[in-house]
PDB file of C-alpha atoms in Angstrom:
ATOM      1  CA  UNK F   1       8.638 -19.737  17.332  1.00  0.00           C
ATOM      2  CA  UNK F   2       7.032 -20.735  20.592  1.00  0.00           C
ATOM      3  CA  UNK F   3       4.289 -18.464  22.360  1.00  0.00           C
ATOM      4  CA  UNK F   4       2.733 -15.232  21.219  1.00  0.00           C
ATOM      5  CA  UNK F   5       5.163 -12.791  19.498  1.00  0.00           C
ATOM      6  CA  UNK F   6       5.305  -8.703  19.153  1.00  0.00           C
ATOM      7  CA  UNK F   7       4.836  -8.407  15.578  1.00  0.00           C
ATOM      8  CA  UNK F   8       5.741  -5.109  13.578  1.00  0.00           C
ATOM      9  CA  UNK F   9       4.208  -5.583  10.216  1.00  0.00           C
ATOM     10  CA  UNK F  10       5.920  -3.658   7.354  1.00  0.00           C
ATOM     11  CA  UNK F  11       3.529  -5.269   4.759  1.00  0.00           C
ATOM     12  CA  UNK F  12      -0.042  -4.574   4.419  1.00  0.00           C
ATOM     13  CA  UNK F  13      -0.525  -8.033   3.440  1.00  0.00           C
ATOM     14  CA  UNK F  14       0.956  -9.244   6.603  1.00  0.00           C
ATOM     15  CA  UNK F  15      -1.119  -7.267   8.790  1.00  0.00           C
ATOM     16  CA  UNK F  16      -4.353  -8.366   6.824  1.00  0.00           C
ATOM     17  CA  UNK F  17      -3.220 -11.935   7.126  1.00  0.00           C
ATOM     18  CA  UNK F  18      -2.798 -11.638  10.966  1.00  0.00           C
ATOM     19  CA  UNK F  19      -6.041  -9.842  11.143  1.00  0.00           C
ATOM     20  CA  UNK F  20      -7.890 -12.440   9.423  1.00  0.00           C
ATOM     21  CA  UNK F  21      -6.278 -15.236  11.497  1.00  0.00           C
ATOM     22  CA  UNK F  22      -7.511 -13.566  14.732  1.00  0.00           C
ATOM     23  CA  UNK F  23      -3.936 -12.469  15.805  1.00  0.00           C
ATOM     24  CA  UNK F  24      -4.502  -8.703  15.431  1.00  0.00           C
ATOM     25  CA  UNK F  25      -3.596  -8.115  18.937  1.00  0.00           C
ATOM     26  CA  UNK F  26      -0.066  -9.285  18.267  1.00  0.00           C
ATOM     27  CA  UNK F  27       0.506  -6.513  15.834  1.00  0.00           C
ATOM     28  CA  UNK F  28       1.916  -3.859  17.926  1.00  0.00           C
ATOM     29  CA  UNK F  29       3.018  -1.521  15.021  1.00  0.00           C
ATOM     30  CA  UNK F  30       2.439  -1.151  11.439  1.00  0.00           C
ATOM     31  CA  UNK F  31       3.313   1.275   8.428  1.00  0.00           C
ATOM     32  CA  UNK F  32       1.023   4.125   7.656  1.00  0.00           C
ATOM     33  CA  UNK F  33      -0.569   1.818   4.976  1.00  0.00           C
ATOM     34  CA  UNK F  34      -2.139  -0.540   7.499  1.00  0.00           C
ATOM     35  CA  UNK F  35      -5.924  -0.907   8.077  1.00  0.00           C
ATOM     36  CA  UNK F  36      -5.498  -1.610  11.955  1.00  0.00           C
ATOM     37  CA  UNK F  37      -4.896   1.319  14.183  1.00  0.00           C
ATOM     38  CA  UNK F  38      -1.545   0.725  15.222  1.00  0.00           C
ATOM     39  CA  UNK F  39       1.450   2.930  16.152  1.00  0.00           C
ATOM     40  CA  UNK F  40       2.737   3.673  12.742  1.00  0.00           C
ATOM     41  CA  UNK F  41       6.313   3.003  11.865  1.00  0.00           C
ATOM     42  CA  UNK F  42       6.722   4.780   8.443  1.00  0.00           C
ATOM     43  CA  UNK F  43       6.023   3.652   4.848  1.00  0.00           C
ATOM     44  CA  UNK F  44       6.338   0.539   3.102  1.00  0.00           C
ATOM     45  CA  UNK F  45      10.003   1.264   1.690  1.00  0.00           C
ATOM     46  CA  UNK F  46      10.976   3.453   4.225  1.00  0.00           C
ATOM     47  CA  UNK F  47      10.285   2.443   7.854  1.00  0.00           C
ATOM     48  CA  UNK F  48      11.470   4.336  10.723  1.00  0.00           C
ATOM     49  CA  UNK F  49      13.772   1.912  12.514  1.00  0.00           C
ATOM     50  CA  UNK F  50      13.900   4.060  15.714  1.00  0.00           C
ATOM     51  CA  UNK F  51      10.226   3.887  16.103  1.00  0.00           C
ATOM     52  CA  UNK F  52      10.190   0.128  15.414  1.00  0.00           C
ATOM     53  CA  UNK F  53      12.838  -0.495  18.182  1.00  0.00           C
ATOM     54  CA  UNK F  54      10.959   1.568  20.507  1.00  0.00           C
ATOM     55  CA  UNK F  55       7.960  -0.970  20.088  1.00  0.00           C
ATOM     56  CA  UNK F  56      10.397  -3.663  21.203  1.00  0.00           C
ATOM     57  CA  UNK F  57       9.036  -6.408  18.665  1.00  0.00           C
ATOM     58  CA  UNK F  58       9.958  -9.864  18.646  1.00  0.00           C
ATOM     59  CA  UNK F  59       9.712  -9.878  14.788  1.00  0.00           C
ATOM     60  CA  UNK F  60       9.173  -7.779  11.626  1.00  0.00           C
ATOM     61  CA  UNK F  61       7.146  -8.975   8.910  1.00  0.00           C
ATOM     62  CA  UNK F  62       7.883  -7.913   5.089  1.00  0.00           C
ATOM     63  CA  UNK F  63       6.728  -9.001   1.600  1.00  0.00           C
ATOM     64  CA  UNK F  64       7.498  -8.952  -1.683  1.00  0.00           C
ATOM     65  CA  UNK F  65      10.934  -8.645  -3.800  1.00  0.00           C
ATOM     66  CA  UNK F  66      10.522  -4.865  -3.614  1.00  0.00           C
ATOM     67  CA  UNK F  67      10.842  -5.025   0.316  1.00  0.00           C
ATOM     68  CA  UNK F  68      14.219  -7.350   0.154  1.00  0.00           C
ATOM     69  CA  UNK F  69      16.363  -4.354   0.905  1.00  0.00           C
ATOM     70  CA  UNK F  70      14.047  -3.234   3.685  1.00  0.00           C
ATOM     71  CA  UNK F  71      14.340  -6.971   5.001  1.00  0.00           C
ATOM     72  CA  UNK F  72      18.190  -6.904   4.747  1.00  0.00           C
ATOM     73  CA  UNK F  73      18.546  -3.536   6.542  1.00  0.00           C
ATOM     74  CA  UNK F  74      16.541  -4.733   9.438  1.00  0.00           C
ATOM     75  CA  UNK F  75      18.250  -7.900   9.812  1.00  0.00           C
ATOM     76  CA  UNK F  76      21.383  -5.838   9.693  1.00  0.00           C
ATOM     77  CA  UNK F  77      19.899  -3.696  12.632  1.00  0.00           C
ATOM     78  CA  UNK F  78      19.455  -6.910  14.599  1.00  0.00           C
ATOM     79  CA  UNK F  79      15.799  -7.342  14.096  1.00  0.00           C
ATOM     80  CA  UNK F  80      14.303 -11.001  13.472  1.00  0.00           C
ATOM     81  CA  UNK F  81      12.547 -10.658  10.178  1.00  0.00           C
ATOM     82  CA  UNK F  82       9.893 -13.186   8.415  1.00  0.00           C
ATOM     83  CA  UNK F  83      10.124 -12.283   4.571  1.00  0.00           C
ATOM     84  CA  UNK F  84       7.702 -13.843   2.102  1.00  0.00           C
ATOM     85  CA  UNK F  85       7.419 -13.275  -1.656  1.00  0.00           C
ATOM     86  CA  UNK F  86       4.809 -15.067  -3.281  1.00  0.00           C
ATOM     87  CA  UNK F  87       4.122 -15.102  -6.789  1.00  0.00           C
ATOM     88  CA  UNK F  88       1.099 -17.303  -7.452  1.00  0.00           C
ATOM     89  CA  UNK F  89      -2.280 -17.489  -5.714  1.00  0.00           C
ATOM     90  CA  UNK F  90      -1.218 -21.087  -4.002  1.00  0.00           C
ATOM     91  CA  UNK F  91       1.907 -19.505  -2.842  1.00  0.00           C
ATOM     92  CA  UNK F  92      -0.012 -16.554  -1.230  1.00  0.00           C
ATOM     93  CA  UNK F  93      -2.007 -19.172   0.696  1.00  0.00           C
ATOM     94  CA  UNK F  94       1.367 -21.010   1.499  1.00  0.00           C
ATOM     95  CA  UNK F  95       2.376 -17.824   3.267  1.00  0.00           C
ATOM     96  CA  UNK F  96      -0.327 -17.634   5.796  1.00  0.00           C
ATOM     97  CA  UNK F  97       1.227 -20.451   8.156  1.00  0.00           C
ATOM     98  CA  UNK F  98       4.584 -18.734   7.830  1.00  0.00           C
ATOM     99  CA  UNK F  99       3.317 -15.244   8.820  1.00  0.00           C
ATOM    100  CA  UNK F 100       1.138 -16.603  11.623  1.00  0.00           C
ATOM    101  CA  UNK F 101       4.086 -18.718  12.895  1.00  0.00           C
ATOM    102  CA  UNK F 102       6.280 -15.778  13.249  1.00  0.00           C
ATOM    103  CA  UNK F 103       3.211 -14.378  15.235  1.00  0.00           C
ATOM    104  CA  UNK F 104       3.365 -17.585  17.356  1.00  0.00           C
ATOM    105  CA  UNK F 105       0.406 -19.486  16.047  1.00  0.00           C
ATOM    106  CA  UNK F 106       1.119 -21.426  12.928  1.00  0.00           C
ATOM    107  CA  UNK F 107      -2.354 -23.504  13.393  1.00  0.00           C
ATOM    108  CA  UNK F 108      -4.255 -20.273  12.884  1.00  0.00           C
ATOM    109  CA  UNK F 109      -2.424 -19.533   9.644  1.00  0.00           C
ATOM    110  CA  UNK F 110      -2.979 -23.206   8.231  1.00  0.00           C
ATOM    111  CA  UNK F 111      -6.889 -22.944   9.297  1.00  0.00           C
ATOM    112  CA  UNK F 112      -7.119 -19.563   7.431  1.00  0.00           C
ATOM    113  CA  UNK F 113      -5.389 -21.037   4.237  1.00  0.00           C
ATOM    114  CA  UNK F 114      -7.750 -23.960   4.521  1.00  0.00           C
ATOM    115  CA  UNK F 115     -10.907 -21.963   4.736  1.00  0.00           C
ATOM    116  CA  UNK F 116      -9.632 -19.831   1.981  1.00  0.00           C
ATOM    117  CA  UNK F 117      -9.008 -22.919  -0.389  1.00  0.00           C
ATOM    118  CA  UNK F 118     -12.439 -24.399   0.470  1.00  0.00           C
ATOM    119  CA  UNK F 119     -14.230 -21.172  -0.289  1.00  0.00           C
ATOM    120  CA  UNK F 120     -12.338 -21.310  -3.844  1.00  0.00           C
ATOM    121  CA  UNK F 121     -13.557 -24.631  -4.360  1.00  0.00           C
ATOM    122  CA  UNK F 122     -17.045 -23.503  -3.949  1.00  0.00           C
ATOM    123  CA  UNK F 123     -16.696 -20.631  -6.580  1.00  0.00           C
ATOM    124  CA  UNK F 124     -15.052 -23.128  -8.832  1.00  0.00           C
ATOM    125  CA  UNK F 125     -18.107 -25.468  -8.594  1.00  0.00           C
ATOM    126  CA  UNK F 126     -20.459 -22.425  -9.247  1.00  0.00           C
ATOM    127  CA  UNK F 127     -18.581 -21.502 -12.320  1.00  0.00           C
ATOM    128  CA  UNK F 128     -17.495 -24.651 -13.617  1.00  0.00           C
ATOM    129  CA  UNK F 129     -20.102 -25.003 -16.609  1.00  0.00           C
ATOM    130  CA  UNK F 130     -20.060 -21.258 -17.445  1.00  0.00           C
ATOM    131  CA  UNK F 131     -18.339 -19.801 -20.529  1.00  0.00           C
ATOM    132  CA  UNK F 132     -15.190 -18.165 -19.673  1.00  0.00           C
ATOM    133  CA  UNK F 133     -14.859 -14.379 -20.629  1.00  0.00           C
ATOM    134  CA  UNK F 134     -11.728 -13.194 -21.714  1.00  0.00           C
ATOM    135  CA  UNK F 135      -9.983 -10.589 -19.212  1.00  0.00           C
ATOM    136  CA  UNK F 136      -7.706  -7.783 -19.347  1.00  0.00           C
ATOM    137  CA  UNK F 137      -6.684  -6.712 -15.753  1.00  0.00           C
ATOM    138  CA  UNK F 138      -4.706  -3.414 -15.695  1.00  0.00           C
ATOM    139  CA  UNK F 139      -2.403  -2.618 -12.881  1.00  0.00           C
ATOM    140  CA  UNK F 140      -0.930   0.760 -14.013  1.00  0.00           C
ATOM    141  CA  UNK F 141      -2.309   3.251 -16.803  1.00  0.00           C
ATOM    142  CA  UNK F 142       0.709   5.096 -17.990  1.00  0.00           C
ATOM    143  CA  UNK F 143       2.317   3.114 -19.377  1.00  0.00           C
ATOM    144  CA  UNK F 144      -0.423   0.354 -19.671  1.00  0.00           C
ATOM    145  CA  UNK F 145       0.671  -2.695 -17.644  1.00  0.00           C
ATOM    146  CA  UNK F 146      -1.196  -6.129 -17.825  1.00  0.00           C
ATOM    147  CA  UNK F 147      -1.222  -7.376 -14.137  1.00  0.00           C
ATOM    148  CA  UNK F 148       0.744 -10.562 -13.523  1.00  0.00           C
ATOM    149  CA  UNK F 149       1.724 -12.542 -10.015  1.00  0.00           C
ATOM    150  CA  UNK F 150      -1.630 -14.219  -8.734  1.00  0.00           C
ATOM    151  CA  UNK F 151      -3.794 -11.972 -10.778  1.00  0.00           C
ATOM    152  CA  UNK F 152      -4.065 -14.506 -13.603  1.00  0.00           C
ATOM    153  CA  UNK F 153      -5.081 -17.170 -11.004  1.00  0.00           C
ATOM    154  CA  UNK F 154      -7.522 -15.020  -9.402  1.00  0.00           C
ATOM    155  CA  UNK F 155      -9.224 -14.379 -12.789  1.00  0.00           C
ATOM    156  CA  UNK F 156      -9.283 -18.001 -13.668  1.00  0.00           C
ATOM    157  CA  UNK F 157     -10.604 -18.563 -10.106  1.00  0.00           C
ATOM    158  CA  UNK F 158     -13.456 -16.407 -10.937  1.00  0.00           C
ATOM    159  CA  UNK F 159     -14.244 -18.001 -14.102  1.00  0.00           C
ATOM    160  CA  UNK F 160     -12.400 -15.935 -16.553  1.00  0.00           C
ATOM    161  CA  UNK F 161      -9.728 -16.352 -19.214  1.00  0.00           C
ATOM    162  CA  UNK F 162      -6.368 -14.586 -18.970  1.00  0.00           C
ATOM    163  CA  UNK F 163      -4.315 -14.696 -21.971  1.00  0.00           C
ATOM    164  CA  UNK F 164      -1.814 -11.987 -20.999  1.00  0.00           C
ATOM    165  CA  UNK F 165       0.404 -13.617 -18.581  1.00  0.00           C
ATOM    166  CA  UNK F 166       1.007 -16.729 -16.902  1.00  0.00           C
ATOM    167  CA  UNK F 167       0.530 -17.005 -13.062  1.00  0.00           C
ATOM    168  CA  UNK F 168       3.810 -16.014 -11.344  1.00  0.00           C
ATOM    169  CA  UNK F 169       5.006 -13.721 -13.893  1.00  0.00           C
ATOM    170  CA  UNK F 170       5.682 -10.078 -13.107  1.00  0.00           C
ATOM    171  CA  UNK F 171       3.234  -7.432 -14.339  1.00  0.00           C
ATOM    172  CA  UNK F 172       4.508  -5.971 -17.561  1.00  0.00           C
ATOM    173  CA  UNK F 173       3.728  -3.085 -20.148  1.00  0.00           C
ATOM    174  CA  UNK F 174       1.388  -4.213 -22.585  1.00  0.00           C
ATOM    175  CA  UNK F 175       0.553  -2.651 -26.180  1.00  0.00           C
ATOM    176  CA  UNK F 176      -2.554  -1.480 -27.271  1.00  0.00           C
ATOM    177  CA  UNK F 177      -2.352  -3.839 -30.313  1.00  0.00           C
ATOM    178  CA  UNK F 178      -1.761  -6.600 -27.912  1.00  0.00           C
ATOM    179  CA  UNK F 179      -5.074  -5.795 -25.866  1.00  0.00           C
ATOM    180  CA  UNK F 180      -7.263  -5.235 -28.961  1.00  0.00           C
ATOM    181  CA  UNK F 181      -6.045  -8.500 -30.156  1.00  0.00           C
ATOM    182  CA  UNK F 182      -7.190 -10.320 -27.379  1.00  0.00           C
ATOM    183  CA  UNK F 183     -10.778  -8.892 -27.631  1.00  0.00           C
ATOM    184  CA  UNK F 184     -11.377  -8.943 -23.906  1.00  0.00           C
ATOM    185  CA  UNK F 185     -14.900  -9.136 -22.736  1.00  0.00           C
ATOM    186  CA  UNK F 186     -14.090  -7.336 -19.305  1.00  0.00           C
ATOM    187  CA  UNK F 187     -11.580  -4.810 -18.362  1.00  0.00           C
ATOM    188  CA  UNK F 188     -10.599  -4.631 -14.787  1.00  0.00           C
ATOM    189  CA  UNK F 189      -8.848  -1.676 -13.313  1.00  0.00           C
ATOM    190  CA  UNK F 190      -7.045  -1.757 -10.395  1.00  0.00           C
ATOM    191  CA  UNK F 191      -4.092   0.853 -10.320  1.00  0.00           C
ATOM    192  CA  UNK F 192      -1.700   0.090  -7.670  1.00  0.00           C
ATOM    193  CA  UNK F 193      -1.799   2.171  -4.549  1.00  0.00           C
ATOM    194  CA  UNK F 194      -4.974   4.063  -5.637  1.00  0.00           C
ATOM    195  CA  UNK F 195      -7.694   2.427  -3.787  1.00  0.00           C
ATOM    196  CA  UNK F 196     -10.909   2.477  -6.032  1.00  0.00           C
ATOM    197  CA  UNK F 197      -9.770   5.382  -8.077  1.00  0.00           C
ATOM    198  CA  UNK F 198      -9.276   3.466 -11.396  1.00  0.00           C
ATOM    199  CA  UNK F 199     -10.980   5.587 -14.123  1.00  0.00           C
ATOM    200  CA  UNK F 200     -13.079   3.566 -16.707  1.00  0.00           C
ATOM    201  CA  UNK F 201     -13.949   7.001 -18.621  1.00  0.00           C
ATOM    202  CA  UNK F 202     -10.172   7.511 -18.969  1.00  0.00           C
ATOM    203  CA  UNK F 203      -9.798   3.886 -20.384  1.00  0.00           C
ATOM    204  CA  UNK F 204     -12.684   4.871 -22.669  1.00  0.00           C
ATOM    205  CA  UNK F 205     -11.127   8.005 -23.738  1.00  0.00           C
ATOM    206  CA  UNK F 206      -7.962   5.922 -25.298  1.00  0.00           C
ATOM    207  CA  UNK F 207     -10.267   4.956 -27.912  1.00  0.00           C
ATOM    208  CA  UNK F 208      -8.934   1.575 -27.897  1.00  0.00           C
ATOM    209  CA  UNK F 209     -10.846  -0.923 -30.449  1.00  0.00           C
ATOM    210  CA  UNK F 210     -12.115  -2.798 -27.178  1.00  0.00           C
ATOM    211  CA  UNK F 211     -15.819  -3.853 -26.670  1.00  0.00           C
ATOM    212  CA  UNK F 212     -15.819  -4.749 -23.052  1.00  0.00           C
ATOM    213  CA  UNK F 213     -17.575  -3.969 -19.683  1.00  0.00           C
ATOM    214  CA  UNK F 214     -14.947  -1.870 -17.788  1.00  0.00           C
ATOM    215  CA  UNK F 215     -14.728  -2.289 -14.146  1.00  0.00           C
ATOM    216  CA  UNK F 216     -12.762  -0.222 -11.352  1.00  0.00           C
ATOM    217  CA  UNK F 217     -12.180  -2.259  -8.125  1.00  0.00           C
ATOM    218  CA  UNK F 218      -9.887  -1.524  -5.052  1.00  0.00           C
ATOM    219  CA  UNK F 219      -6.341  -2.255  -5.793  1.00  0.00           C
ATOM    220  CA  UNK F 220      -6.042  -4.160  -2.530  1.00  0.00           C
ATOM    221  CA  UNK F 221      -8.561  -6.923  -3.784  1.00  0.00           C
ATOM    222  CA  UNK F 222      -6.123  -7.874  -6.626  1.00  0.00           C
ATOM    223  CA  UNK F 223      -2.834  -6.409  -5.702  1.00  0.00           C
ATOM    224  CA  UNK F 224      -2.404  -7.565  -2.104  1.00  0.00           C
ATOM    225  CA  UNK F 225      -1.190 -10.992  -1.629  1.00  0.00           C
ATOM    226  CA  UNK F 226      -3.699 -11.635   1.524  1.00  0.00           C
ATOM    227  CA  UNK F 227      -7.172 -12.841   2.222  1.00  0.00           C
ATOM    228  CA  UNK F 228      -8.142  -9.865   0.475  1.00  0.00           C
ATOM    229  CA  UNK F 229      -7.776 -11.711  -2.941  1.00  0.00           C
ATOM    230  CA  UNK F 230     -10.692 -13.708  -1.935  1.00  0.00           C
ATOM    231  CA  UNK F 231     -12.756 -10.634  -2.150  1.00  0.00           C
ATOM    232  CA  UNK F 232     -11.258  -9.726  -5.361  1.00  0.00           C
ATOM    233  CA  UNK F 233     -12.435 -13.293  -6.726  1.00  0.00           C
ATOM    234  CA  UNK F 234     -16.054 -12.797  -5.416  1.00  0.00           C
ATOM    235  CA  UNK F 235     -16.162  -9.312  -7.021  1.00  0.00           C
ATOM    236  CA  UNK F 236     -14.977 -10.551 -10.167  1.00  0.00           C
ATOM    237  CA  UNK F 237     -17.076 -13.830 -10.382  1.00  0.00           C
ATOM    238  CA  UNK F 238     -20.187 -11.846  -9.888  1.00  0.00           C
ATOM    239  CA  UNK F 239     -19.062  -9.312 -12.833  1.00  0.00           C
ATOM    240  CA  UNK F 240     -18.595 -12.159 -15.009  1.00  0.00           C
ATOM    241  CA  UNK F 241     -21.167 -14.644 -14.244  1.00  0.00           C
ATOM    242  CA  UNK F 242     -24.059 -12.373 -12.537  1.00  0.00           C
ATOM    243  CA  UNK F 243     -26.478 -15.530 -12.891  1.00  0.00           C
ATOM    244  CA  UNK F 244     -24.495 -17.947 -11.420  1.00  0.00           C
ATOM    245  CA  UNK F 245     -25.179 -19.680  -8.321  1.00  0.00           C
ATOM    246  CA  UNK F 246     -22.104 -18.365  -6.304  1.00  0.00           C
ATOM    247  CA  UNK F 247     -21.503 -18.743  -2.781  1.00  0.00           C
ATOM    248  CA  UNK F 248     -21.911 -15.801  -0.180  1.00  0.00           C
ATOM    249  CA  UNK F 249     -18.914 -13.585  -0.421  1.00  0.00           C
ATOM    250  CA  UNK F 250     -15.894 -14.856   1.993  1.00  0.00           C
ATOM    251  CA  UNK F 251     -15.450 -13.437   4.938  1.00  0.00           C
ATOM    252  CA  UNK F 252     -12.761 -14.547   7.855  1.00  0.00           C
ATOM    253  CA  UNK F 253     -14.171 -17.060  10.256  1.00  0.00           C
ATOM    254  CA  UNK F 254     -15.054 -15.670  13.562  1.00  0.00           C
ATOM    255  CA  UNK F 255     -12.199 -16.434  16.138  1.00  0.00           C
ATOM    256  CA  UNK F 256     -11.581 -15.111  19.573  1.00  0.00           C
ATOM    257  CA  UNK F 257      -8.412 -13.150  20.472  1.00  0.00           C
ATOM    258  CA  UNK F 258      -6.535 -14.678  23.410  1.00  0.00           C
ATOM    259  CA  UNK F 259      -5.391 -11.151  24.613  1.00  0.00           C
ATOM    260  CA  UNK F 260      -2.043 -12.298  24.605  1.00  0.00           C
ATOM    261  CA  UNK F 261      -0.051  -9.049  23.758  1.00  0.00           C
TER     262      UNK F 261
END
């Protein structure tokens, strides 16, 4: 897509990608879940297409299989849609140029992806000689669900071992027996949509036979396929390997907005 585009982001991950790439000025509307102060156009699964139309966007951004119906309806209404559905950490990074290309600057997305991969290399070097603790990541508590998609990659990037699912598999229900059998050293609670409100005390109250450090972290750091995952990797690496010579936590490279929108 040539030139700057007016983007309505219906996915918090797309908003975060564009913001980190220095293209926040091109986002003219977003869902109520957006961290950017933009006109709200409804929720993730129930956008208000009349509000979207009034913003005169060039493109709408959606993400994940759960938004396929939203993307299809938007196309039926005549909107151009950029839809991505990454399942692994590498695929998440691959979406950065795609999303930024929709906003008119593919190079910004490629640069962002390269910067993120470079940071991962630095973390990998820092934990290369460390013993890998076993980790259980719980995306939902009732019923308990082991996190899938890119979370196994995130755990391994942070220097942990994740025996519950392979990268790219969808999150799924897990039994008490399976968790106990894995004997995790760390339990990471990141219930979807609940921010930092995972409850270690509630996990302990289950009386599972698990001798582990229990951590509650903001769900966006593990659940959102955006540069936020770098924050999750940094956070977990410090939990798993507090004595390792880890790089400073990742932050987006400084970029000046072109003020195009």
